Amino acid sequence: MPIITCIDDLKQLHRRRAPKMFFDYVESGSYTEQTFRDNSADFAEIRLRQKVAVDLLGRTTDSTMIGHRVAMPVALAPVGLAGMQSADGEIKAARAAEAFGVPFTLSTMSICSIEDIARHTTTPFWFQLYVMNDQDYVAATIERAKRAGCSALVLTLDLQILGQRHKDIKNDLSAPPRLTLKNLIDFATRPRWVAGMALTRRHSFGNIVGHAKGVDDLTSLTRWTNEQFDPQLDWAKIARIRDQWGGKLILKGILDVDDARRAADFGADAILVSNHGGRQLDGALSSIRMLPGIVKAVGDRTEVFLDSGIRSGQDVLKALALGAKGTFIGRSYIYGLGAMGQAGVTRALDIIHKELDITMALCGEKSVAGLGRHNLLLPADFGTRYR
Ligand SMILES: Cc1cc2nc3c(=O)[nH]c(=O)nc-3n(C[C@H](O)[C@H](O)[C@H](O)COP(=O)(O)O)c2cc1C
């Protein structure tokens, strides 16, 4: 067992332990992957200001996100098919998040269902909704999330049309995977994964199969998901969903200043500045580069969160210093899940927490609330280079 000291170590282990098609599903962006690469590269452009001779006792990363207390302002982002990286993956990730004291967001496209997560956790989790054409399904799903006690709805706005990821097509990605010779040869080298999957019955989309009309087998499910995302989602429909839900609402996938203003006027509890981890509009700017303009545009009318490209506590600190109230991580915890199940997600959270705490201290700060522009050294044109 290798010694794990950083998120990249978890990624290397994930690559070895999960089937190729599922690791590739995580480790890809759309088309040329330019935005996927920029998300991380742009964090690396930001440098930190070292401060000395500051009393560093009593530091804390405690904070709040939409009024919920969090051990650090880092939520687990919704990630489809997490239950294919490790058996019952969403339950494992939700439990790790609960024990750590950070929010877990369940994807519509998860393997474990809303009810599964509710049964295996005690603190409320967040639910991410994709809007489908089938309005009965959308309404019923919102009701299920309410019944399960979900404490926020994360409405994803940047995936009404699916961005193309070449590897998923080449690998013939599906859940459950097809038992082709190529896949069977691949599984033979992942005994841990196979053993886990043999012990669970959760192998397909738990929020959809048995809930959406006419979906009872995989073939129709694949067709259903391709056809069912609502390409006409607009602000009027978003308002309808807000009314149906009636609770805390986070709008996910905002990357433009005008859209951010609109979302703030709309009264969202928070917006999540995101380009879906570089998986949708290839050629879009990185989230971290768009963040300063968006923070300035919305002021304190809504909380601003950020995801896409966070691989360390230093990245979290940079986002907070640029004005985000909180962050989300996707791949960083999924690598942990694929590497070591629940323990791997805990490890990912520990790594990021420790990095955040130490980096904060070396910047001379004792709390996340104290972070700001004064902690950063930015290229002169950061956030304004492209107009
Ligand atoms: C494998 C994978 C699956 C994802 N599935 C969903 C999803 O079902 N719903 C959603 O809103 N976002 C989804 N996302 C986007 C994440 O919520 C998040 O925006 C993204 O992972 C952030 O970038 P990062 O991975 O660089 O942290 C997915 C991301 C990945 C990597």
Coordinates of C-alpha atoms and ligand atoms in Angstrom, one line a residue, residues 25-26 36 39 77-80 85 107-109 128 130 156 158 252 272 274-279 307-311 328-332, ligand 1:
Y25 CA -15.2 9.0 -17.0
V26 CA -13.8 11.0 -14.0
F36 CA -10.4 21.0 -17.9
N39 CA -9.2 24.9 -14.2
A77 CA -20.1 18.1 -5.3
P78 CA -22.7 15.9 -7.0
V79 CA -20.9 13.3 -9.1
G80 CA -22.9 10.8 -11.3
Q85 CA -16.1 3.8 -8.6
S107 CA -26.4 13.6 -7.9
T108 CA -29.6 12.8 -9.8
M109 CA -27.4 10.4 -11.8
Q128 CA -28.7 17.9 -7.0
Y130 CA -31.2 17.7 -13.4
T156 CA -27.6 22.3 -12.2
D158 CA -25.0 23.9 -17.3
K252 CA -25.0 25.5 -10.0
L272 CA -22.0 27.9 -7.6
S274 CA -18.6 26.3 -12.1
N275 CA -17.9 25.0 -15.5
H276 CA -18.8 21.4 -14.5
G277 CA -15.1 20.6 -14.0
G278 CA -14.4 21.3 -17.7
R279 CA -16.9 18.7 -18.8
D307 CA -15.8 24.5 -7.9
S308 CA -13.8 23.2 -10.8
G309 CA -10.1 22.5 -10.5
I310 CA -9.7 22.3 -6.7
R311 CA -7.0 19.7 -5.8
F328 CA -17.1 22.2 -3.7
I329 CA -14.8 19.4 -4.7
G330 CA -15.6 16.7 -7.3
R331 CA -12.7 14.7 -8.5
S332 CA -10.6 15.3 -5.4
Ligands
LIG1 C1 -17.3 12.1 -13.0 C2 -18.1 13.4 -12.7 C3 -19.5 13.3 -12.7 C4 -20.2 14.4 -12.5 N1 -21.6 14.3 -12.4 C5 -22.3 15.4 -12.1 C6 -23.7 15.3 -11.9 O1 -24.3 14.3 -11.9 N2 -24.4 16.5 -11.6 C7 -23.7 17.7 -11.5 O2 -24.4 18.7 -11.2 N3 -22.4 17.8 -11.6 C8 -21.7 16.7 -11.9 N4 -20.3 16.8 -12.1 C9 -19.7 18.1 -11.8 C10 -19.3 18.3 -10.4 O3 -20.4 18.5 -9.6 C11 -18.4 19.5 -10.2 O4 -18.9 20.6 -10.8 C12 -17.0 19.2 -10.8 O5 -16.5 17.9 -10.5 C13 -16.0 20.2 -10.2 O6 -14.7 20.1 -10.7 P1 -13.5 19.2 -10.1 O7 -13.9 17.8 -10.4 O8 -12.3 19.7 -10.8 O9 -13.6 19.5 -8.6 C14 -19.5 15.7 -12.3 C15 -18.2 15.7 -12.3 C16 -17.4 14.6 -12.5 C17 -15.9 14.7 -12.5

